[in-house]
GROMACS .gro file of C-alpha atoms in nm:
model
  514
    1MET     CA    1   8.037   8.848  10.674
    2THR     CA    2   8.098   9.199  10.545
    3ASN     CA    3   7.832   9.466  10.525
    4LYS     CA    4   7.789   9.786  10.320
    5ALA     CA    5   7.881  10.009  10.604
    6SER     CA    6   8.219   9.843  10.651
    7LEU     CA    7   8.287   9.862  10.272
    8LYS     CA    8   8.200  10.233  10.238
    9ARG     CA    9   8.558  10.347  10.294
   10VAL     CA   10   8.717  10.096  10.063
   11GLU     CA   11   8.464  10.175   9.784
   12ASP     CA   12   8.576  10.534   9.806
   13PHE     CA   13   8.942  10.416   9.787
   14VAL     CA   14   8.855  10.219   9.470
   15GLU     CA   15   8.714  10.537   9.312
   16PHE     CA   16   9.044  10.719   9.400
   17LEU     CA   17   9.245  10.439   9.240
   18ASN     CA   18   9.034  10.441   8.919
   19ALA     CA   19   9.062  10.821   8.891
   20SER     CA   20   9.443  10.819   8.927
   21PRO     CA   21   9.623  10.630   8.641
   22THR     CA   22   9.929  10.865   8.668
   23PRO     CA   23  10.094  11.086   8.937
   24PHE     CA   24   9.936  11.388   8.766
   25HIS     CA   25   9.593  11.239   8.799
   26ALA     CA   26   9.665  11.131   9.156
   27VAL     CA   27   9.760  11.482   9.256
   28ARG     CA   28   9.445  11.611   9.091
   29SER     CA   29   9.235  11.357   9.284
   30ALA     CA   30   9.403  11.462   9.608
   31LYS     CA   31   9.346  11.832   9.528
   32LEU     CA   32   8.968  11.777   9.478
   33ARG     CA   33   8.944  11.601   9.812
   34LEU     CA   34   9.143  11.869   9.994
   35GLU     CA   35   8.945  12.150   9.839
   36LYS     CA   36   8.624  11.986   9.940
   37ALA     CA   37   8.759  11.985  10.297
   38GLY     CA   38   8.830  12.352  10.286
   39PHE     CA   39   9.199  12.361  10.188
   40LYS     CA   40   9.310  12.665   9.982
   41GLN     CA   41   9.578  12.647   9.712
   42ILE     CA   42   9.898  12.847   9.751
   43LYS     CA   43  10.204  12.865   9.529
   44GLU     CA   44  10.569  12.832   9.601
   45ARG     CA   45  10.652  13.139   9.399
   46ASP     CA   46  10.434  13.362   9.612
   47ASN     CA   47  10.494  13.532   9.946
   48TRP     CA   48  10.304  13.333  10.204
   49THR     CA   49  10.308  13.609  10.467
   50PRO     CA   50   9.975  13.768  10.369
   51SER     CA   51   9.798  13.434  10.322
   52LEU     CA   52   9.887  13.189  10.600
   53THR     CA   53   9.725  13.221  10.944
   54PRO     CA   54   9.683  12.985  11.242
   55GLY     CA   55   9.362  12.787  11.188
   56GLY     CA   56   9.408  12.784  10.813
   57LYS     CA   57   9.428  12.491  10.571
   58TYR     CA   58   9.642  12.504  10.258
   59TYR     CA   59   9.806  12.298   9.978
   60LEU     CA   60  10.066  12.350   9.710
   61THR     CA   61  10.190  12.140   9.419
   62ARG     CA   62  10.516  12.108   9.223
   63ASN     CA   63  10.526  11.981   8.866
   64ALA     CA   64  10.163  11.884   8.912
   65SER     CA   65  10.284  11.544   9.034
   66THR     CA   66  10.384  11.628   9.390
   67ILE     CA   67  10.156  11.776   9.651
   68VAL     CA   68  10.200  11.911  10.008
   69ALA     CA   69   9.904  12.000  10.227
   70PHE     CA   70   9.898  12.135  10.583
   71ALA     CA   71   9.675  12.273  10.853
   72ILE     CA   72   9.805  12.522  11.110
   73GLY     CA   73   9.701  12.482  11.472
   74GLN     CA   74   9.550  12.793  11.633
   75ALA     CA   75   9.794  12.756  11.921
   76TRP     CA   76  10.093  12.742  11.686
   77LYS     CA   77  10.417  12.922  11.778
   78PRO     CA   78  10.738  12.951  11.575
   79GLY     CA   79  10.962  12.650  11.632
   80ASN     CA   80  10.678  12.421  11.734
   81PRO     CA   81  10.646  12.065  11.597
   82VAL     CA   82  10.513  11.961  11.255
   83ALA     CA   83  10.342  11.620  11.240
   84MET     CA   84  10.416  11.487  10.895
   85VAL     CA   85  10.307  11.188  10.682
   86GLY     CA   86  10.503  11.133  10.364
   87ALA     CA   87  10.399  10.907  10.075
   88HIS     CA   88  10.456  10.892   9.695
   89THR     CA   89  10.235  10.917   9.396
   90ASP     CA   90  10.424  10.718   9.133
   91SER     CA   91  10.430  10.349   9.046
   92PRO     CA   92  10.634  10.142   8.797
   93CYS     CA   93  10.498  10.173   8.451
   94LEU     CA   94  10.582  10.195   8.078
   95ARG     CA   95  10.635  10.548   7.943
   96ILE     CA   96  10.591  10.635   7.583
   97LYS     CA   97  10.929  10.733   7.430
   98PRO     CA   98  10.985  11.083   7.278
   99VAL     CA   99  11.004  10.917   6.937
  100SER     CA  100  10.763  10.625   6.966
  101LYS     CA  101  10.665  10.553   6.606
  102ARG     CA  102  10.740  10.186   6.524
  103SER     CA  103  10.609   9.942   6.267
  104GLY     CA  104  10.702   9.599   6.145
  105ASP     CA  105  10.547   9.295   5.982
  106GLY     CA  106  10.225   9.478   5.914
  107PHE     CA  107  10.182   9.608   6.274
  108LEU     CA  108  10.181   9.959   6.414
  109GLN     CA  109  10.377   9.977   6.740
  110VAL     CA  110  10.470  10.222   7.008
  111GLY     CA  111  10.815  10.253   7.164
  112VAL     CA  112  10.814  10.253   7.544
  113GLU     CA  113  11.068  10.310   7.821
  114VAL     CA  114  11.052  10.128   8.149
  115TYR     CA  115  10.998  10.341   8.460
  116GLY     CA  116  11.101  10.198   8.795
  117GLY     CA  117  11.143   9.833   8.891
  118GLY     CA  118  10.823   9.680   8.759
  119MET     CA  119  10.743   9.312   8.726
  120TRP     CA  120  10.740   9.361   8.348
  121HIS     CA  121  10.628   9.007   8.263
  122THR     CA  122  10.288   9.095   8.420
  123TRP     CA  123  10.240   9.365   8.151
  124PHE     CA  124  10.211   9.108   7.869
  125ASP     CA  125   9.865   9.032   7.734
  126ARG     CA  126   9.700   9.319   7.925
  127ASP     CA  127   9.461   9.578   7.780
  128LEU     CA  128   9.656   9.902   7.794
  129GLY     CA  129   9.538  10.261   7.768
  130ALA     CA  130   9.744  10.578   7.787
  131ALA     CA  131   9.730  10.869   8.025
  132GLY     CA  132   9.938  11.168   8.140
  133ARG     CA  133  10.014  11.531   8.075
  134VAL     CA  134   9.999  11.714   7.741
  135MET     CA  135  10.148  12.055   7.667
  136VAL     CA  136   9.911  12.241   7.436
  137LYS     CA  137   9.954  12.564   7.236
  138THR     CA  138   9.691  12.836   7.328
  139GLN     CA  139   9.540  13.096   7.108
  140GLY     CA  140   9.731  13.380   7.276
  141GLY     CA  141  10.064  13.225   7.182
  142GLY     CA  142  10.116  13.069   7.526
  143MET     CA  143  10.106  12.713   7.634
  144GLU     CA  144   9.924  12.516   7.902
  145GLN     CA  145   9.911  12.163   8.039
  146LYS     CA  146   9.611  11.938   8.013
  147LEU     CA  147   9.561  11.600   8.166
  148VAL     CA  148   9.448  11.332   7.930
  149ARG     CA  149   9.330  10.973   7.957
  150ILE     CA  150   9.256  10.733   7.676
  151SER     CA  151   9.036  10.495   7.866
  152ARG     CA  152   8.984  10.235   7.601
  153PRO     CA  153   9.247   9.968   7.540
  154ILE     CA  154   9.454  10.093   7.249
  155CYS     CA  155   9.752   9.862   7.272
  156ARG     CA  156   9.884   9.529   7.405
  157ILE     CA  157  10.219   9.351   7.450
  158PRO     CA  158  10.161   9.005   7.301
  159ASN     CA  159  10.321   8.696   7.454
  160LEU     CA  160  10.504   8.442   7.242
  161ALA     CA  161  10.294   8.129   7.210
  162VAL     CA  162  10.408   7.821   7.404
  163HIS     CA  163  10.445   7.639   7.068
  164PHE     CA  164  10.739   7.860   6.986
  165GLY     CA  165  10.911   7.809   7.316
  166GLY     CA  166  10.758   8.104   7.491
  167SER     CA  167  10.706   7.944   7.827
  168VAL     CA  168  10.944   7.866   8.114
  169PRO     CA  169  11.160   8.041   8.206
  170PHE     CA  170  10.985   8.354   8.088
  171GLU     CA  171  11.264   8.573   7.951
  172PHE     CA  172  11.246   8.870   7.721
  173ASN     CA  173  11.449   9.170   7.606
  174LYS     CA  174  11.307   9.494   7.756
  175GLU     CA  175  11.427   9.697   7.459
  176THR     CA  176  11.315   9.476   7.165
  177GLN     CA  177  11.038   9.260   7.295
  178LEU     CA  178  10.838   9.495   7.519
  179PHE     CA  179  10.693   9.712   7.247
  180PRO     CA  180  10.313   9.714   7.252
  181ILE     CA  181  10.121   9.673   6.929
  182LEU     CA  182   9.875   9.963   6.850
  183GLY     CA  183   9.705   9.811   6.551
  184LEU     CA  184   9.752   9.691   6.193
  185VAL     CA  185   9.901   9.890   5.906
  186SER     CA  186   9.615   9.771   5.684
  187ALA     CA  187   9.355   9.898   5.918
  188GLU     CA  188   9.524  10.243   5.932
  189LEU     CA  189   9.542  10.252   5.551
  190ASN     CA  190   9.166  10.182   5.535
  191ARG     CA  191   9.096  10.457   5.791
  192THR     CA  192   9.309  10.725   5.619
  193GLY     CA  193   9.267  10.624   5.256
  194GLN     CA  194   9.643  10.656   5.218
  195THR     CA  195   9.883  10.427   5.033
  196ALA     CA  196  10.154  10.239   5.224
  197GLU     CA  197  10.411  10.481   5.086
  198GLU     CA  198  10.216  10.786   5.204
  199LEU     CA  199  10.163  10.641   5.544
  200SER     CA  200  10.537  10.570   5.592
  201LYS     CA  201  10.634  10.933   5.517
  202GLU     CA  202  10.744  11.124   5.825
  203THR     CA  203  10.652  11.465   5.692
  204SER     CA  204  10.328  11.572   5.527
  205GLU     CA  205  10.311  11.843   5.265
  206ALA     CA  206  10.150  12.081   5.518
  207GLU     CA  207  10.432  12.024   5.762
  208LYS     CA  208  10.686  12.089   5.490
  209GLU     CA  209  10.533  12.426   5.433
  210ALA     CA  210  10.520  12.512   5.800
  211SER     CA  211  10.776  12.721   5.983
  212PHE     CA  212  11.099  12.574   6.109
  213ASN     CA  213  11.082  12.336   6.407
  214PRO     CA  214  11.391  12.253   6.609
  215LEU     CA  215  11.245  11.909   6.674
  216LYS     CA  216  11.028  11.699   6.458
  217THR     CA  217  10.659  11.754   6.535
  218PRO     CA  218  10.465  11.513   6.751
  219THR     CA  219  10.284  11.377   6.444
  220GLN     CA  220  10.621  11.297   6.291
  221ARG     CA  221  10.759  11.135   6.605
  222HIS     CA  222  10.451  10.931   6.692
  223GLN     CA  223  10.180  10.741   6.516
  224PRO     CA  224   9.948  11.020   6.375
  225TYR     CA  225   9.628  10.849   6.492
  226LEU     CA  226   9.765  10.826   6.845
  227ILE     CA  227   9.823  11.201   6.838
  228GLN     CA  228   9.467  11.247   6.713
  229LEU     CA  229   9.332  11.043   7.005
  230ILE     CA  230   9.538  11.248   7.248
  231ALA     CA  231   9.414  11.571   7.092
  232ASP     CA  232   9.057  11.452   7.120
  233GLU     CA  233   9.106  11.388   7.492
  234ALA     CA  234   9.281  11.726   7.537
  235GLY     CA  235   9.013  11.912   7.353
  236CYS     CA  236   9.251  12.058   7.100
  237LYS     CA  237   9.374  12.005   6.743
  238PRO     CA  238   9.664  11.765   6.673
  239ASP     CA  239   9.888  12.048   6.553
  240GLU     CA  240   9.830  12.231   6.884
  241ILE     CA  241  10.003  11.956   7.078
  242LEU     CA  242  10.358  12.064   7.161
  243ASP     CA  243  10.476  11.768   7.368
  244PHE     CA  244  10.354  11.517   7.628
  245GLU     CA  245  10.446  11.280   7.909
  246LEU     CA  246  10.223  10.981   7.869
  247VAL     CA  247  10.241  10.636   8.029
  248LEU     CA  248  10.055  10.313   7.954
  249TYR     CA  249   9.827  10.174   8.221
  250ASP     CA  250   9.600   9.872   8.266
  251THR     CA  251   9.245   9.965   8.169
  252GLN     CA  252   9.099   9.697   8.395
  253ALA     CA  253   8.938   9.894   8.680
  254ALA     CA  254   9.026   9.849   9.045
  255CYS     CA  255   8.768   9.642   9.227
  256ILE     CA  256   8.674   9.476   9.552
  257GLY     CA  257   8.716   9.094   9.545
  258GLY     CA  258   8.750   8.780   9.752
  259LEU     CA  259   8.487   8.537   9.884
  260ASN     CA  260   8.380   8.794  10.158
  261ASN     CA  261   8.488   9.111   9.975
  262GLU     CA  262   8.807   9.125  10.178
  263PHE     CA  263   9.054   9.222   9.902
  264VAL     CA  264   9.124   9.511   9.670
  265PHE     CA  265   9.251   9.406   9.328
  266SER     CA  266   9.419   9.697   9.140
  267ALA     CA  267   9.720   9.853   8.979
  268ARG     CA  268   9.928  10.115   9.162
  269LEU     CA  269   9.838  10.004   9.518
  270ASP     CA  270  10.207  10.082   9.577
  271ASN     CA  271  10.173  10.362   9.657
  272LEU     CA  272   9.836  10.511   9.603
  273GLY     CA  273   9.722  10.301   9.897
  274MET     CA  274   9.922  10.517  10.141
  275THR     CA  275   9.872  10.836   9.944
  276TYR     CA  276   9.496  10.792   9.992
  277CYS     CA  277   9.536  10.719  10.363
  278ALA     CA  278   9.751  11.031  10.407
  279VAL     CA  279   9.495  11.257  10.228
  280GLU     CA  280   9.200  11.108  10.406
  281GLY     CA  281   9.384  11.093  10.740
  282ILE     CA  282   9.451  11.465  10.749
  283VAL     CA  283   9.100  11.548  10.619
  284GLN     CA  284   8.935  11.318  10.882
  285SER     CA  285   9.150  11.476  11.158
  286LEU     CA  286   9.004  11.816  11.070
  287SER     CA  287   8.637  11.707  11.041
  288SER     CA  288   8.541  11.884  11.367
  289PRO     CA  289   8.517  12.268  11.343
  290SER     CA  290   8.726  12.296  11.662
  291ALA     CA  291   8.994  12.045  11.549
  292LEU     CA  292   9.263  12.313  11.541
  293LYS     CA  293   9.149  12.523  11.832
  294ASP     CA  294   9.401  12.413  12.089
  295ASP     CA  295   9.650  12.252  11.853
  296SER     CA  296  10.005  12.384  11.884
  297THR     CA  297  10.137  12.189  11.580
  298ILE     CA  298  10.109  12.194  11.204
  299ARG     CA  299   9.957  11.879  11.047
  300LEU     CA  300  10.121  11.808  10.713
  301ILE     CA  301  10.117  11.552  10.435
  302ALA     CA  302  10.366  11.533  10.144
  303CYS     CA  303  10.311  11.304   9.850
  304PHE     CA  304  10.608  11.293   9.620
  305ASP     CA  305  10.672  11.185   9.261
  306HIS     CA  306  10.972  10.974   9.148
  307GLU     CA  307  11.015  10.754   9.458
  308GLU     CA  308  11.030  10.447   9.230
  309ILE     CA  309  11.340  10.582   9.057
  310GLY     CA  310  11.532  10.710   9.358
  311SER     CA  311  11.359  11.046   9.436
  312GLU     CA  312  11.641  11.256   9.287
  313SER     CA  313  11.437  11.514   9.096
  314ALA     CA  314  11.292  11.855   9.161
  315GLN     CA  315  10.960  11.695   9.263
  316GLY     CA  316  11.111  11.398   9.443
  317ALA     CA  317  11.153  11.347   9.817
  318ASP     CA  318  11.528  11.401   9.783
  319SER     CA  319  11.466  11.756   9.656
  320ASN     CA  320  11.437  12.080   9.857
  321MET     CA  321  11.053  12.055   9.852
  322LEU     CA  322  10.986  11.943  10.203
  323PRO     CA  323  11.281  12.127  10.366
  324SER     CA  324  11.180  12.454  10.204
  325VAL     CA  325  10.818  12.414  10.303
  326VAL     CA  326  10.901  12.334  10.665
  327ARG     CA  327  11.153  12.621  10.680
  328ARG     CA  328  10.884  12.867  10.567
  329LEU     CA  329  10.632  12.723  10.812
  330SER     CA  330  10.863  12.708  11.113
  331CYS     CA  331  10.874  13.089  11.126
  332LEU     CA  332  10.504  13.149  11.090
  333PRO     CA  333  10.384  13.390  11.361
  334SER     CA  334  10.148  13.272  11.626
  335SER     CA  335   9.793  13.387  11.658
  336ALA     CA  336   9.903  13.669  11.885
  337ASP     CA  337  10.147  13.788  11.622
  338SER     CA  338   9.943  13.710  11.310
  339SER     CA  339   9.773  14.048  11.302
  340GLU     CA  340  10.117  14.200  11.237
  341LYS     CA  341  10.180  13.937  10.960
  342SER     CA  342  10.549  13.954  11.048
  343TYR     CA  343  10.831  13.712  10.989
  344ASP     CA  344  11.072  13.918  11.192
  345LYS     CA  345  11.336  13.738  11.394
  346VAL     CA  346  11.180  13.851  11.724
  347ASN     CA  347  10.826  13.750  11.818
  348SER     CA  348  10.590  13.907  12.065
  349ASN     CA  349  10.748  13.723  12.353
  350GLY     CA  350  11.087  13.858  12.278
  351ASP     CA  351  11.221  13.510  12.172
  352ASP     CA  352  11.479  13.490  11.896
  353ASN     CA  353  11.323  13.308  11.596
  354ALA     CA  354  11.650  13.265  11.413
  355THR     CA  355  11.661  12.899  11.514
  356ALA     CA  356  11.293  12.829  11.468
  357TYR     CA  357  11.360  12.595  11.172
  358GLU     CA  358  11.608  12.382  11.372
  359GLN     CA  359  11.373  12.381  11.673
  360THR     CA  360  11.089  12.261  11.457
  361LEU     CA  361  11.289  11.982  11.302
  362ALA     CA  362  11.407  11.864  11.645
  363THR     CA  363  11.052  11.830  11.772
  364SER     CA  364  10.881  11.702  11.458
  365LEU     CA  365  10.809  11.348  11.340
  366LEU     CA  366  10.777  11.212  10.992
  367VAL     CA  367  10.569  10.904  10.926
  368SER     CA  368  10.703  10.761  10.597
  369ALA     CA  369  10.405  10.577  10.450
  370ASP     CA  370  10.479  10.325  10.175
  371MET     CA  371  10.298   9.993  10.116
  372ALA     CA  372  10.446   9.690  10.292
  373HIS     CA  373  10.462   9.319  10.210
  374SER     CA  374  10.199   9.076  10.316
  375ILE     CA  375  10.294   8.708  10.352
  376ASN     CA  376  10.229   8.510  10.037
  377PRO     CA  377  10.101   8.165  10.129
  378ASN     CA  378  10.259   8.013   9.814
  379TYR     CA  379  10.601   8.149   9.907
  380SER     CA  380  10.594   8.160  10.291
  381ALA     CA  381  10.956   8.040  10.314
  382LYS     CA  382  11.064   8.373  10.167
  383TYR     CA  383  10.941   8.560  10.479
  384GLU     CA  384  11.091   8.592  10.827
  385SER     CA  385  10.867   8.370  11.030
  386SER     CA  386  10.822   8.602  11.327
  387HIS     CA  387  10.773   8.917  11.112
  388SER     CA  388  10.528   8.818  10.843
  389PRO     CA  389  10.237   9.063  10.821
  390ARG     CA  390   9.893   8.957  10.709
  391MET     CA  391   9.634   9.158  10.518
  392ASN     CA  392   9.342   9.320  10.711
  393GLU     CA  393   9.528   9.286  11.040
  394GLY     CA  394   9.665   9.635  11.062
  395THR     CA  395   9.923   9.881  10.932
  396VAL     CA  396  10.280   9.752  10.927
  397ILE     CA  397  10.582   9.905  11.104
  398LYS     CA  398  10.886   9.837  10.885
  399ILE     CA  399  11.223   9.774  11.055
  400ASN     CA  400  11.573   9.719  10.912
  401ALA     CA  401  11.895   9.716  11.110
  402ASN     CA  402  12.084   9.861  10.811
  403VAL     CA  403  11.844  10.158  10.803
  404ARG     CA  404  11.682  10.068  10.474
  405TYR     CA  405  11.381  10.180  10.683
  406ALA     CA  406  11.420  10.469  10.929
  407THR     CA  407  11.225  10.319  11.215
  408ASN     CA  408  11.365  10.312  11.570
  409SER     CA  409  11.228  10.223  11.909
  410PRO     CA  410  11.114  10.576  12.016
  411GLY     CA  411  10.910  10.598  11.700
  412ILE     CA  412  10.754  10.257  11.763
  413VAL     CA  413  10.661  10.360  12.115
  414LEU     CA  414  10.495  10.682  11.992
  415LEU     CA  415  10.307  10.521  11.705
  416GLN     CA  416  10.181  10.248  11.936
  417GLU     CA  417  10.028  10.520  12.153
  418CYS     CA  418   9.870  10.679  11.848
  419ALA     CA  419   9.725  10.341  11.746
  420ARG     CA  420   9.594  10.288  12.099
  421ARG     CA  421   9.407  10.617  12.087
  422ALA     CA  422   9.279  10.576  11.735
  423LYS     CA  423   8.919  10.510  11.649
  424ALA     CA  424   8.849  10.141  11.587
  425ALA     CA  425   8.779  10.049  11.224
  426SER     CA  426   8.424   9.947  11.131
  427TYR     CA  427   8.563   9.595  11.077
  428GLN     CA  428   8.852   9.412  11.239
  429PRO     CA  429   8.945   9.044  11.237
  430PRO     CA  430   8.819   8.831  11.527
  431GLY     CA  431   9.023   8.876  11.844
  432THR     CA  432   9.151   9.229  11.764
  433LYS     CA  433   8.852   9.453  11.826
  434THR     CA  434   8.820   9.615  12.161
  435SER     CA  435   8.537   9.824  12.315
  436SER     CA  436   8.773  10.115  12.370
  437GLY     CA  437   8.879  10.147  12.010
  438GLY     CA  438   9.230  10.140  11.869
  439VAL     CA  439   9.377   9.996  11.552
  440PRO     CA  440   9.617   9.698  11.526
  441LEU     CA  441   9.977   9.726  11.415
  442GLN     CA  442  10.218   9.466  11.273
  443LEU     CA  443  10.595   9.434  11.240
  444LEU     CA  444  10.794   9.356  10.927
  445VAL     CA  445  11.161   9.250  10.917
  446VAL     CA  446  11.299   9.101  10.597
  447ARG     CA  447  11.503   8.779  10.614
  448ASN     CA  448  11.885   8.812  10.626
  449ASP     CA  449  11.911   8.621  10.303
  450MET     CA  450  11.663   8.838  10.116
  451PRO     CA  451  11.706   9.185   9.964
  452CYS     CA  452  11.530   9.473  10.140
  453GLY     CA  453  11.366   9.765   9.964
  454SER     CA  454  11.370  10.116  10.090
  455THR     CA  455  11.150  10.429  10.106
  456ILE     CA  456  11.160  10.804  10.128
  457GLY     CA  457  11.203  10.767  10.506
  458PRO     CA  458  11.585  10.726  10.533
  459MET     CA  459  11.670  11.002  10.288
  460LEU     CA  460  11.428  11.255  10.449
  461SER     CA  461  11.543  11.155  10.797
  462ALA     CA  462  11.905  11.219  10.691
  463SER     CA  463  11.843  11.546  10.514
  464LEU     CA  464  11.612  11.694  10.772
  465GLY     CA  465  11.745  11.531  11.088
  466VAL     CA  466  11.392  11.466  11.185
  467ARG     CA  467  11.263  11.163  11.375
  468THR     CA  468  11.113  10.917  11.130
  469ILE     CA  469  10.923  10.589  11.128
  470ASP     CA  470  10.845  10.378  10.822
  471VAL     CA  471  10.500  10.216  10.795
  472GLY     CA  472  10.269  10.080  10.525
  473ASN     CA  473   9.968   9.866  10.470
  474PRO     CA  474  10.039   9.502  10.362
  475GLN     CA  475   9.991   9.390  10.003
  476LEU     CA  476  10.079   9.107   9.766
  477ALA     CA  477  10.255   9.117   9.429
  478MET     CA  478  10.418   9.461   9.481
  479HIS     CA  479  10.525   9.615   9.147
  480SER     CA  480  10.298   9.384   8.944
  481ILE     CA  481  10.051   9.539   8.699
  482ARG     CA  482   9.780   9.394   8.925
  483GLU     CA  483   9.833   9.392   9.303
  484THR     CA  484   9.629   9.279   9.601
  485ALA     CA  485   9.567   9.449   9.935
  486GLY     CA  486   9.320   9.409  10.220
  487CYS     CA  487   8.999   9.604  10.221
  488TYR     CA  488   9.001   9.686  10.590
  489ASP     CA  489   9.359   9.800  10.621
  490VAL     CA  490   9.255  10.112  10.430
  491GLU     CA  491   9.050  10.229  10.731
  492HIS     CA  492   9.317  10.113  10.970
  493GLY     CA  493   9.571  10.339  10.800
  494ILE     CA  494   9.335  10.640  10.787
  495ASN     CA  495   9.240  10.609  11.151
  496LEU     CA  496   9.603  10.568  11.255
  497PHE     CA  497   9.707  10.890  11.070
  498GLU     CA  498   9.408  11.076  11.203
  499SER     CA  499   9.511  10.984  11.560
  500PHE     CA  500   9.873  11.081  11.484
  501PHE     CA  501   9.767  11.425  11.374
  502GLU     CA  502   9.530  11.477  11.665
  503HIS     CA  503   9.764  11.359  11.944
  504TYR     CA  504  10.122  11.422  11.828
  505GLY     CA  505  10.140  11.766  11.992
  506GLU     CA  506  10.053  11.623  12.330
  507MET     CA  507  10.272  11.315  12.300
  508GLU     CA  508  10.587  11.481  12.152
  509GLY     CA  509  10.719  11.601  12.479
  510LYS     CA  510  10.673  11.261  12.645
  511VAL     CA  511  10.916  11.075  12.417
  512VAL     CA  512  11.237  11.279  12.425
  513VAL     CA  513  11.561  11.114  12.309
  514ASP     CA  514  11.841  11.368  12.255
   0.00000   0.00000   0.00000
């Protein structure tokens, strides 16, 4: 039986999921939690020298969809290790096209583009809202971004009835048969009092009289009432909207389910599940006022956008984001030098800091955190029988001989020790709980005759040359619009990362493989 105390953590996770329908919202959710824990915002464009000091906690964002946060140990010295956890904020979804206005057979529709490798058949017959970022014109002639969320279901992708052959196998064209319906032309005519001819016009008289626009205006490119709803959410007028990046999302809220409340049912578990664990793991590791007192490392989390489409973007893991942050941090002066606020090549001990970046990379460890696969009882033959993780039985270490995952044996040894030292979760399955604490781990290897996914781990390991291990909490139906994970693995993941941040500085020197 579960109790309210054991569900407290997962209830907070469900709140995080429901507040984060897009990467922009997920970063905002992370920022609010970090700021509550005492983290201060810094910017890439600024000089960090006057701001960063040992014992401080900071975060920065890029494109408002990627976030990096770190805490500097008071015993930090240039070239010391950085304990890193990396995750991603994006999930497969349908993005509204730049010109989305569609209509046919009496319906108003919206054109969408597929993002990532979603299980698109699961998006049919779901109640879909819209959320994302809007660029808005300001009174001073500038522009600003605003996050918006239309929470009510405004569109749906209708299935073809079985009577017309719309059954098995379920096949559809992603370009012509994945357009959601927004409403009926007749209802829009009644709302606006327009004729069908007036409604079909792309340009109103007011727009004709306006100044030249290189592109058609948003109200010309999209259904006007959709623009009105977006403007209402942004708190502006429709003609003040310059552009937007909006995606569709399932309005059904994340929830706790199962006979004994052992599951989380939600969209975007991949990978908000591990983003949440990363944020809460670093926050929990700093809960004591003396947490950084004798710490010689920097504790860092990096949650990237665009993992689902290959990470090759300015805000993706394959960008310069993490390397540039680590480079700037590797040369930070120690407490003894911080009064001088100097990034000179020679520190107070006379050591040459020109190689501090390379020394930091050689001693650091990246935990690449991306959700893993739980065994599905209806398809158990698809799984490698000796490496089939189960929900609520611990975080999964992912291994692949062809380095689709970056895990190797030194990383496994080190993470096991972190797990051994971790605080026990408030709930663990029978047979796994011990009086001395600790969190369980599992191993995943994909069958030789099955394709294997990948993560940000291998690309960051290659670009940084840093030791890396791939992990994730187990889930079902990855990339579905509605996924399933275990309630108690959330706490397992957080406690594991907390232990990693707390103990890595001590353990780093004990696992040396050059």
